[in-house]
Amino acid sequence: MIALGLVDDDNEATGMAMAARLDSLAKIWPWSIVAQAISAVTLLTIVTLGQGITHLLAPAIQVVAILALSFSLVFALRLTAALHMMPHTRNRIVTAILPLIGAAQLALAWHACALDDGNLKLVAVVATTSALSLSLVLVHQIRTGPIAFAAGVATCFAILSLAWIATLLAVALVGCSAMATIRLARLDYLRGQQRTDQMRDGRLAAKMVAEFETHGTGWFWEADRHGRVTYLSAKVAAELAEHGAQPVGALLTDIFRMDSATPATERTLGFHISSRTSFSDYSVCAVTDGEAARWWSISGRPLIDDFGRFQGFIGSGTDLTSMRQSEAEITRLALFDSLTGLANRQRMRITLDKTLVRQGGNYRPSSLFLLDLDRFKAVNDTLGHQAGDVLLKQVAQRLERGVGGAGLVGRVGGDEFQVLLPGIDHKATLTTLAKDLIASLSQPYFINDTSVTIGCSIGVAIAPQDG
């Protein structure tokens, strides 16, 4: 009964499908009314011509009954829809009306068969049976329709014919039709259940994807076979739009550019798009983002349909900005002095090792200044450690200004500094630079409204002469 739609079903999709079929029946049944009217006019005309107007009463009553029942069916379908009645209740009402329509139409066809033999009889039989057949076809919109309609036809046939063998045969045929219809209804119901489960799973998957896209670091993208983006998660699309890019419809290679400094990026996005090969974890940023403030990791694979045809690319990405910022901060802490921002001991050593590497059989000339501040301890003890830190920052600033682009300045200890000067080994030049640095560092400093003066001692080592 559930499969036939005569009992309430908790499945919302099944109910909606039943309501849609009932609405379709309401829209197409007027064509059955038109066919019934044509067959009725044809039969009444033939009866009038062949038997006279005195024989019109019986067929006229049948015609009125058929049209009244058909109009009642349309009215019931539309009224129950307007009243928002449950689909199974509407189906019950339709199922109750259809047997009456079937019986009335068979009675009219029976009357046509009872006419005197001749061409007019043939016309009347064709008209009435065609209208009946059309009605039977249209009621297939609902599974109970053919059963109810055929039951009305069989009942009317049994009453009119009084031929029990023929009646039993008709009943058997109706029973076979009913069993087949019930079987089809069950299959429809099972398919509906499967579609409902798929829709539920699809909605759940879409909900989870939307949640992941909105609140997670990940996002998704899709491109057609030409590499043009057809879908991009809203948050990434909005970030790209801030840099003047309109991603949807644009080539993937026109939206993102790769980080050439990342290992294993010898193959570009354009290569993978043209060769239709997968790629993973490529660091990219927006082409229009000159400052490279936002970075993502992007992966993708070719999308192949069931027939083996290439349809485009589908992939995902994650936001790398925070991770890259963290890595930059870790690098800064590992290679830079946290107080002054100068290179620390480790970075100075790494840079010195790279500078002293033998190139082309010759050593590159280089020089190293070792600076030690004079009277810094007195300032630290007198004014406090905070004042000492301020003094070290100002010393670092003066050293950077004095050295400029000629070398690298670093802090290697409390009040100890180094200056690496690649490519410079001329003693006169080194002497001049050392004197300028001492003079600059010996100028007064103003810390907490107090004037402080210190000195500086510089030792010089020259490579490769000094080893």
Short mmCIF file of C-alpha atoms in Angstrom, two decimals:
data_model
loop_
_atom_site.label_atom_id
_atom_site.label_comp_id
_atom_site.label_asym_id
_atom_site.label_seq_id
_atom_site.Cartn_x
_atom_site.Cartn_y
_atom_site.Cartn_z
CA MET A 1 0.00 0.00 0.00
CA ILE A 2 2.91 2.34 0.70
CA ALA A 3 4.38 1.59 -2.71
CA LEU A 4 1.03 2.42 -4.36
CA GLY A 5 0.87 5.72 -2.50
CA LEU A 6 -2.34 4.96 -0.60
CA VAL A 7 -0.74 5.11 2.85
CA ASP A 8 1.20 7.94 4.45
CA ASP A 9 4.96 7.61 4.01
CA ASP A 10 7.51 9.35 6.19
CA ASN A 11 9.80 9.67 3.17
CA GLU A 12 9.55 13.30 2.11
CA ALA A 13 10.95 12.67 -1.36
CA THR A 14 8.39 9.93 -2.06
CA GLY A 15 5.55 12.22 -1.01
CA MET A 16 6.86 15.03 -3.18
CA ALA A 17 7.13 12.68 -6.17
CA MET A 18 3.54 11.50 -5.66
CA ALA A 19 2.29 15.09 -5.43
CA ALA A 20 4.14 15.93 -8.65
CA ARG A 21 2.51 13.00 -10.48
CA LEU A 22 -0.94 14.01 -9.26
CA ASP A 23 -0.32 17.58 -10.42
CA SER A 24 0.77 16.24 -13.81
CA LEU A 25 -2.47 14.23 -14.06
CA ALA A 26 -4.46 17.39 -13.31
CA LYS A 27 -2.69 19.17 -16.17
CA ILE A 28 -3.09 16.46 -18.82
CA TRP A 29 -6.54 15.07 -17.94
CA PRO A 30 -8.35 17.91 -19.78
CA TRP A 31 -7.09 16.30 -23.01
CA SER A 32 -8.96 13.15 -22.00
CA ILE A 33 -12.04 15.30 -21.48
CA VAL A 34 -11.61 16.69 -25.00
CA ALA A 35 -11.36 13.15 -26.42
CA GLN A 36 -14.41 12.09 -24.42
CA ALA A 37 -16.37 15.07 -25.70
CA ILE A 38 -15.41 14.30 -29.31
CA SER A 39 -16.39 10.65 -28.94
CA ALA A 40 -19.66 11.66 -27.24
CA VAL A 41 -20.63 14.10 -29.99
CA THR A 42 -19.72 11.48 -32.60
CA LEU A 43 -21.83 8.79 -30.94
CA LEU A 44 -24.84 11.05 -30.32
CA THR A 45 -24.74 12.24 -33.93
CA ILE A 46 -24.60 8.68 -35.25
CA VAL A 47 -27.45 7.58 -32.97
CA THR A 48 -29.56 10.52 -34.14
CA LEU A 49 -28.89 9.77 -37.79
CA GLY A 50 -29.36 6.02 -37.51
CA GLN A 51 -32.04 5.55 -34.85
CA GLY A 52 -33.63 8.91 -34.38
CA ILE A 53 -33.73 11.42 -31.55
CA THR A 54 -35.90 9.15 -29.44
CA HIS A 55 -32.92 6.86 -28.78
CA LEU A 56 -30.63 9.60 -27.41
CA LEU A 57 -31.67 9.34 -23.74
CA ALA A 58 -29.43 6.42 -22.70
CA PRO A 59 -26.24 7.55 -24.46
CA ALA A 60 -26.87 11.15 -23.38
CA ILE A 61 -27.03 10.07 -19.74
CA GLN A 62 -23.80 8.14 -20.18
CA VAL A 63 -22.10 11.14 -21.81
CA VAL A 64 -23.22 13.45 -18.99
CA ALA A 65 -21.94 10.93 -16.42
CA ILE A 66 -18.56 10.62 -18.13
CA LEU A 67 -18.02 14.36 -18.45
CA ALA A 68 -19.26 15.05 -14.93
CA LEU A 69 -16.90 12.44 -13.47
CA SER A 70 -13.96 13.73 -15.54
CA PHE A 71 -14.56 17.34 -14.49
CA SER A 72 -14.93 16.11 -10.89
CA LEU A 73 -11.54 14.43 -11.17
CA VAL A 74 -9.83 17.65 -12.32
CA PHE A 75 -11.67 19.66 -9.68
CA ALA A 76 -10.70 17.20 -6.93
CA LEU A 77 -7.04 17.22 -8.00
CA ARG A 78 -6.82 21.01 -7.99
CA LEU A 79 -8.86 21.53 -4.84
CA THR A 80 -6.86 19.02 -2.81
CA ALA A 81 -3.65 20.67 -4.04
CA ALA A 82 -4.92 24.11 -3.03
CA LEU A 83 -5.86 22.77 0.40
CA HIS A 84 -2.36 21.24 0.77
CA MET A 85 -3.79 17.82 1.48
CA MET A 86 -1.40 14.93 1.96
CA PRO A 87 -0.43 13.17 -1.30
CA HIS A 88 -1.75 9.79 -0.15
CA THR A 89 -5.15 11.34 0.66
CA ARG A 90 -5.31 12.94 -2.78
CA ASN A 91 -4.35 9.62 -4.33
CA ARG A 92 -7.18 7.86 -2.51
CA ILE A 93 -9.72 10.36 -3.86
CA VAL A 94 -8.45 9.92 -7.42
CA THR A 95 -8.43 6.14 -7.04
CA ALA A 96 -12.09 6.27 -5.96
CA ILE A 97 -13.16 8.35 -9.00
CA LEU A 98 -11.26 6.47 -11.73
CA PRO A 99 -13.30 3.21 -11.59
CA LEU A 100 -16.47 5.20 -12.19
CA ILE A 101 -14.92 6.95 -15.19
CA GLY A 102 -13.72 3.62 -16.59
CA ALA A 103 -17.14 2.03 -16.16
CA ALA A 104 -18.92 4.99 -17.75
CA GLN A 105 -16.59 5.04 -20.75
CA LEU A 106 -16.97 1.31 -21.30
CA ALA A 107 -20.74 1.68 -21.14
CA LEU A 108 -20.56 4.32 -23.87
CA ALA A 109 -18.32 2.08 -25.99
CA TRP A 110 -20.72 -0.80 -25.38
CA HIS A 111 -23.57 1.33 -26.67
CA ALA A 112 -21.53 2.06 -29.81
CA CYS A 113 -20.99 -1.66 -30.36
CA ALA A 114 -24.77 -2.24 -30.15
CA LEU A 115 -25.47 0.00 -33.15
CA ASP A 116 -26.52 -1.45 -36.48
CA ASP A 117 -23.65 -2.71 -38.59
CA GLY A 118 -22.16 -0.27 -41.02
CA ASN A 119 -19.58 2.46 -41.45
CA LEU A 120 -21.26 4.70 -38.89
CA LYS A 121 -21.02 1.97 -36.27
CA LEU A 122 -17.32 1.57 -37.02
CA VAL A 123 -16.80 5.30 -36.58
CA ALA A 124 -18.65 5.28 -33.24
CA VAL A 125 -16.70 2.28 -31.94
CA VAL A 126 -13.36 3.79 -32.95
CA ALA A 127 -14.24 7.14 -31.32
CA THR A 128 -15.40 5.68 -28.00
CA THR A 129 -12.65 3.07 -27.68
CA SER A 130 -10.00 5.67 -28.59
CA ALA A 131 -11.24 7.97 -25.83
CA LEU A 132 -11.22 5.04 -23.40
CA SER A 133 -7.67 4.05 -24.44
CA LEU A 134 -6.43 7.63 -24.05
CA SER A 135 -7.87 7.77 -20.55
CA LEU A 136 -6.14 4.51 -19.69
CA VAL A 137 -2.81 5.87 -20.95
CA LEU A 138 -3.12 9.12 -19.01
CA VAL A 139 -3.94 7.48 -15.67
CA HIS A 140 -0.53 5.79 -15.75
CA GLN A 141 0.75 8.97 -14.07
CA ILE A 142 -0.13 7.26 -10.79
CA ARG A 143 0.37 3.57 -10.15
CA THR A 144 -3.12 2.99 -8.74
CA GLY A 145 -4.67 4.64 -11.80
CA PRO A 146 -4.51 1.72 -14.27
CA ILE A 147 -5.69 -0.75 -11.60
CA ALA A 148 -8.68 1.37 -10.56
CA PHE A 149 -9.62 2.26 -14.14
CA ALA A 150 -9.33 -1.36 -15.34
CA ALA A 151 -11.35 -2.56 -12.35
CA GLY A 152 -14.18 -0.21 -13.30
CA VAL A 153 -14.04 -1.39 -16.91
CA ALA A 154 -14.09 -5.08 -15.90
CA THR A 155 -16.99 -4.55 -13.50
CA CYS A 156 -19.04 -2.75 -16.14
CA PHE A 157 -18.21 -5.46 -18.68
CA ALA A 158 -19.42 -8.16 -16.30
CA ILE A 159 -22.69 -6.32 -15.69
CA LEU A 160 -23.38 -5.58 -19.36
CA SER A 161 -22.25 -8.84 -20.93
CA LEU A 162 -23.55 -11.41 -18.45
CA ALA A 163 -21.02 -13.74 -20.09
CA TRP A 164 -19.25 -15.29 -17.17
CA ILE A 165 -16.43 -16.89 -19.12
CA ALA A 166 -15.57 -13.60 -20.78
CA THR A 167 -15.97 -11.86 -17.47
CA LEU A 168 -13.57 -14.28 -15.76
CA LEU A 169 -11.09 -13.75 -18.57
CA ALA A 170 -11.38 -9.99 -18.17
CA VAL A 171 -10.93 -10.27 -14.42
CA ALA A 172 -7.84 -12.46 -14.92
CA LEU A 173 -6.35 -9.90 -17.29
CA VAL A 174 -7.11 -7.10 -14.84
CA GLY A 175 -5.51 -9.17 -12.07
CA CYS A 176 -2.34 -9.66 -14.15
CA SER A 177 -2.29 -5.95 -14.87
CA ALA A 178 -2.71 -5.20 -11.19
CA MET A 179 0.12 -7.52 -10.16
CA ALA A 180 2.42 -6.01 -12.76
CA THR A 181 1.48 -2.50 -11.66
CA ILE A 182 2.09 -3.35 -8.00
CA ARG A 183 5.47 -4.79 -8.93
CA LEU A 184 6.36 -1.64 -10.83
CA ALA A 185 5.16 0.45 -7.90
CA ARG A 186 7.46 -1.45 -5.55
CA LEU A 187 10.39 -0.97 -7.90
CA ASP A 188 9.56 2.73 -8.12
CA TYR A 189 9.39 2.92 -4.35
CA LEU A 190 12.76 1.23 -3.93
CA ARG A 191 14.33 3.49 -6.52
CA GLY A 192 12.79 6.45 -4.76
CA GLN A 193 14.30 5.28 -1.49
CA GLN A 194 17.69 4.96 -3.14
CA ARG A 195 17.40 8.44 -4.64
CA THR A 196 16.40 9.77 -1.25
CA ASP A 197 19.43 8.16 0.38
CA GLN A 198 21.67 9.52 -2.34
CA MET A 199 20.17 12.98 -1.99
CA ARG A 200 20.61 12.85 1.78
CA ASP A 201 24.20 11.71 1.41
CA GLY A 202 24.74 14.40 -1.21
CA ARG A 203 23.28 17.10 1.02
CA LEU A 204 25.39 15.90 3.94
CA ALA A 205 28.53 15.87 1.79
CA ALA A 206 27.72 19.34 0.44
CA LYS A 207 27.11 20.59 3.98
CA MET A 208 30.40 19.18 5.22
CA VAL A 209 32.28 20.59 2.22
CA ALA A 210 30.69 24.00 2.79
CA GLU A 211 31.63 23.86 6.47
CA PHE A 212 35.19 22.87 5.58
CA GLU A 213 35.46 25.62 2.96
CA THR A 214 34.02 28.27 5.25
CA HIS A 215 35.77 27.55 8.53
CA GLY A 216 38.76 25.39 7.58
CA THR A 217 42.02 26.20 5.85
CA GLY A 218 41.17 24.06 2.83
CA TRP A 219 39.35 24.91 -0.39
CA PHE A 220 38.42 23.30 -3.69
CA TRP A 221 38.69 24.18 -7.36
CA GLU A 222 37.66 22.78 -10.72
CA ALA A 223 38.71 23.61 -14.28
CA ASP A 224 37.47 22.57 -17.70
CA ARG A 225 39.50 20.75 -20.33
CA HIS A 226 41.07 24.03 -21.46
CA GLY A 227 42.30 24.87 -17.96
CA ARG A 228 39.70 27.57 -17.30
CA VAL A 229 38.42 27.69 -13.74
CA THR A 230 34.74 26.70 -13.47
CA TYR A 231 34.55 26.56 -9.68
CA LEU A 232 36.58 28.06 -6.85
CA SER A 233 35.73 28.19 -3.16
CA ALA A 234 34.19 31.51 -2.26
CA LYS A 235 36.78 32.57 0.31
CA VAL A 236 39.71 32.12 -2.10
CA ALA A 237 37.77 33.79 -4.92
CA ALA A 238 37.12 36.76 -2.62
CA GLU A 239 40.80 37.00 -1.67
CA LEU A 240 41.82 36.92 -5.34
CA ALA A 241 39.20 39.56 -6.15
CA GLU A 242 40.89 41.87 -3.63
CA HIS A 243 43.96 41.78 -5.88
CA GLY A 244 41.92 42.52 -9.00
CA ALA A 245 41.60 38.94 -10.28
CA GLN A 246 38.30 37.41 -11.43
CA PRO A 247 39.07 33.67 -11.17
CA VAL A 248 35.96 31.99 -12.61
CA GLY A 249 36.39 31.73 -16.36
CA ALA A 250 40.09 32.61 -16.28
CA LEU A 251 42.96 30.22 -16.98
CA LEU A 252 44.43 28.64 -13.88
CA THR A 253 47.89 29.78 -14.95
CA ASP A 254 46.63 33.37 -15.22
CA ILE A 255 45.39 33.26 -11.61
CA PHE A 256 48.24 31.59 -9.73
CA ARG A 257 52.01 31.78 -10.02
CA MET A 258 54.33 29.26 -8.47
CA ASP A 259 57.02 29.80 -5.87
CA SER A 260 60.22 29.17 -7.78
CA ALA A 261 62.16 28.85 -4.54
CA THR A 262 60.18 25.78 -3.49
CA PRO A 263 61.91 22.45 -4.21
CA ALA A 264 60.52 20.12 -6.91
CA THR A 265 58.84 22.87 -8.91
CA GLU A 266 60.73 22.35 -12.13
CA ARG A 267 57.38 21.52 -13.77
CA THR A 268 54.94 24.39 -13.97
CA LEU A 269 51.17 24.46 -13.64
CA GLY A 270 50.97 25.07 -17.37
CA PHE A 271 52.92 21.87 -18.02
CA HIS A 272 50.51 19.77 -15.96
CA ILE A 273 47.44 21.38 -17.53
CA SER A 274 48.70 20.78 -21.06
CA SER A 275 49.96 17.24 -20.34
CA ARG A 276 46.89 16.36 -18.24
CA THR A 277 48.95 15.00 -15.35
CA SER A 278 48.44 15.20 -11.61
CA PHE A 279 50.34 17.53 -9.33
CA SER A 280 50.39 18.06 -5.59
CA ASP A 281 51.46 20.54 -2.95
CA TYR A 282 52.63 23.33 -5.25
CA SER A 283 53.12 26.63 -3.45
CA VAL A 284 51.34 29.41 -5.33
CA CYS A 285 50.24 32.98 -4.84
CA ALA A 286 48.06 35.31 -6.86
CA VAL A 287 49.61 36.57 -10.09
CA THR A 288 48.32 40.05 -9.29
CA ASP A 289 49.68 39.98 -5.71
CA GLY A 290 52.96 41.82 -6.13
CA GLU A 291 53.83 41.59 -2.44
CA ALA A 292 53.06 37.84 -2.27
CA ALA A 293 51.18 38.37 0.95
CA ARG A 294 48.96 35.30 0.57
CA TRP A 295 50.23 31.82 -0.24
CA TRP A 296 48.44 28.54 -0.89
CA SER A 297 49.35 24.93 -1.48
CA ILE A 298 47.47 23.57 -4.51
CA SER A 299 46.95 20.03 -5.78
CA GLY A 300 44.99 18.68 -8.73
CA ARG A 301 44.28 15.65 -10.86
CA PRO A 302 42.70 15.02 -14.28
CA LEU A 303 38.94 14.38 -14.27
CA ILE A 304 38.01 11.42 -16.49
CA ASP A 305 34.40 10.36 -17.20
CA ASP A 306 33.05 6.80 -17.43
CA PHE A 307 33.98 6.64 -21.11
CA GLY A 308 37.60 7.57 -20.51
CA ARG A 309 37.22 11.11 -21.85
CA PHE A 310 39.17 13.96 -20.27
CA GLN A 311 36.78 16.49 -18.73
CA GLY A 312 39.16 18.86 -16.99
CA PHE A 313 40.83 19.10 -13.60
CA ILE A 314 39.59 18.89 -10.04
CA GLY A 315 41.64 19.65 -6.97
CA SER A 316 42.02 21.21 -3.58
CA GLY A 317 44.24 23.63 -1.75
CA THR A 318 45.20 24.84 1.68
CA ASP A 319 46.26 28.19 3.06
CA LEU A 320 50.01 28.35 3.58
CA THR A 321 50.19 31.98 4.70
CA SER A 322 50.28 31.31 8.44
CA MET A 323 52.73 28.44 8.01
CA ARG A 324 55.06 30.53 5.86
CA GLN A 325 54.87 33.37 8.36
CA SER A 326 55.72 30.92 11.14
CA GLU A 327 58.62 29.53 9.12
CA ALA A 328 59.86 33.06 8.45
CA GLU A 329 59.66 33.86 12.14
CA ILE A 330 61.52 30.67 13.03
CA THR A 331 64.19 31.54 10.48
CA ARG A 332 64.42 35.04 11.87
CA LEU A 333 64.86 33.75 15.39
CA ALA A 334 67.44 31.22 14.25
CA LEU A 335 69.53 33.61 12.13
CA PHE A 336 68.92 37.06 13.61
CA ASP A 337 69.61 38.69 16.93
CA SER A 338 66.32 39.19 18.71
CA LEU A 339 67.36 42.48 20.34
CA THR A 340 69.02 44.40 17.53
CA GLY A 341 67.68 42.60 14.43
CA LEU A 342 71.26 42.08 13.20
CA ALA A 343 72.60 38.73 12.03
CA ASN A 344 73.42 36.46 14.95
CA ARG A 345 76.49 34.28 15.49
CA GLN A 346 75.05 31.36 13.48
CA ARG A 347 74.19 33.44 10.44
CA MET A 348 77.57 35.15 10.55
CA ARG A 349 79.30 31.78 10.60
CA ILE A 350 77.18 30.41 7.73
CA THR A 351 77.78 33.52 5.63
CA LEU A 352 81.50 33.48 6.39
CA ASP A 353 81.77 29.80 5.37
CA LYS A 354 80.00 30.52 2.07
CA THR A 355 82.19 33.54 1.45
CA LEU A 356 85.42 31.60 2.02
CA VAL A 357 84.47 28.71 -0.29
CA ARG A 358 87.07 28.29 -2.99
CA GLN A 359 85.71 29.33 -6.41
CA GLY A 360 87.47 28.45 -9.64
CA GLY A 361 90.67 27.48 -7.83
CA ASN A 362 91.03 30.86 -6.11
CA TYR A 363 89.95 32.12 -2.74
CA ARG A 364 87.70 35.12 -2.70
CA PRO A 365 89.31 38.01 -0.78
CA SER A 366 87.34 38.97 2.32
CA SER A 367 87.76 40.83 5.56
CA LEU A 368 86.24 40.50 9.01
CA PHE A 369 85.98 43.22 11.65
CA LEU A 370 85.73 42.18 15.29
CA LEU A 371 84.25 45.00 17.39
CA ASP A 372 84.18 45.29 21.15
CA LEU A 373 82.46 48.20 22.88
CA ASP A 374 84.47 50.11 25.49
CA ARG A 375 82.80 51.25 28.74
CA PHE A 376 79.57 49.43 27.90
CA LYS A 377 79.64 47.50 31.18
CA ALA A 378 79.75 50.77 33.11
CA VAL A 379 76.66 52.04 31.33
CA ASN A 380 74.89 48.76 31.96
CA ASP A 381 75.75 48.79 35.66
CA THR A 382 74.94 52.47 36.15
CA LEU A 383 71.77 52.95 34.14
CA GLY A 384 70.46 49.37 34.18
CA HIS A 385 69.99 46.59 31.67
CA GLN A 386 67.11 48.31 29.87
CA ALA A 387 69.34 51.29 29.14
CA GLY A 388 72.05 48.89 28.01
CA ASP A 389 69.62 47.27 25.55
CA VAL A 390 68.66 50.67 24.16
CA LEU A 391 72.34 51.50 23.74
CA LEU A 392 73.00 48.24 21.86
CA LYS A 393 70.11 48.99 19.46
CA GLN A 394 71.52 52.43 18.70
CA VAL A 395 74.99 50.94 18.18
CA ALA A 396 73.50 48.44 15.72
CA GLN A 397 71.80 51.23 13.79
CA ARG A 398 75.05 53.23 13.52
CA LEU A 399 76.96 50.17 12.37
CA GLU A 400 74.44 49.39 9.64
CA ARG A 401 74.52 52.99 8.43
CA GLY A 402 78.29 53.02 8.46
CA VAL A 403 78.77 49.70 6.64
CA GLY A 404 75.83 50.09 4.26
CA GLY A 405 75.82 47.62 1.40
CA ALA A 406 79.52 46.85 1.68
CA GLY A 407 79.06 44.00 4.15
CA LEU A 408 77.03 42.16 6.74
CA VAL A 409 76.78 43.39 10.32
CA GLY A 410 76.15 40.93 13.14
CA ARG A 411 76.01 40.74 16.94
CA VAL A 412 77.81 37.72 18.31
CA GLY A 413 77.78 38.41 22.05
CA GLY A 414 76.80 40.87 24.75
CA ASP A 415 78.71 43.91 23.43
CA GLU A 416 80.60 42.13 20.65
CA PHE A 417 79.86 42.76 16.98
CA GLN A 418 81.25 41.54 13.66
CA VAL A 419 81.30 43.02 10.19
CA LEU A 420 81.92 40.72 7.22
CA LEU A 421 83.21 42.50 4.11
CA PRO A 422 83.25 40.14 1.09
CA GLY A 423 85.53 41.11 -1.78
CA ILE A 424 87.44 43.77 0.21
CA ASP A 425 91.05 43.19 1.28
CA HIS A 426 92.65 46.57 0.59
CA LYS A 427 94.19 47.70 3.87
CA ALA A 428 93.76 51.41 3.25
CA THR A 429 90.07 50.95 2.55
CA LEU A 430 89.67 48.79 5.64
CA THR A 431 91.54 51.33 7.76
CA THR A 432 89.33 54.16 6.60
CA LEU A 433 86.16 52.18 7.26
CA ALA A 434 87.36 51.12 10.71
CA LYS A 435 88.19 54.72 11.70
CA ASP A 436 84.80 55.92 10.44
CA LEU A 437 83.00 53.25 12.47
CA ILE A 438 84.97 54.10 15.64
CA ALA A 439 84.23 57.79 15.17
CA SER A 440 80.54 57.10 14.64
CA LEU A 441 80.23 54.81 17.65
CA SER A 442 82.13 57.29 19.84
CA GLN A 443 79.54 60.02 19.33
CA PRO A 444 77.28 60.65 22.37
CA TYR A 445 74.09 58.60 22.84
CA PHE A 446 70.98 59.94 24.54
CA ILE A 447 69.23 57.40 26.73
CA ASN A 448 66.45 58.40 29.13
CA ASP A 449 67.47 62.06 28.86
CA THR A 450 71.05 61.07 29.77
CA SER A 451 74.05 61.58 27.51
CA VAL A 452 76.24 58.48 27.28
CA THR A 453 79.59 58.14 25.56
CA ILE A 454 81.38 54.86 24.79
CA GLY A 455 84.27 53.76 22.68
CA CYS A 456 85.03 50.87 20.37
CA SER A 457 88.00 48.62 19.63
CA ILE A 458 88.21 46.90 16.24
CA GLY A 459 90.31 43.95 15.22
CA VAL A 460 90.73 43.13 11.52
CA ALA A 461 91.31 39.76 9.84
CA ILE A 462 91.91 39.46 6.09
CA ALA A 463 91.45 36.31 4.02
CA PRO A 464 93.23 34.54 2.57
CA GLN A 465 96.33 36.17 4.04
CA ASP A 466 95.30 35.55 7.66
CA GLY A 467 94.03 32.02 6.98
#
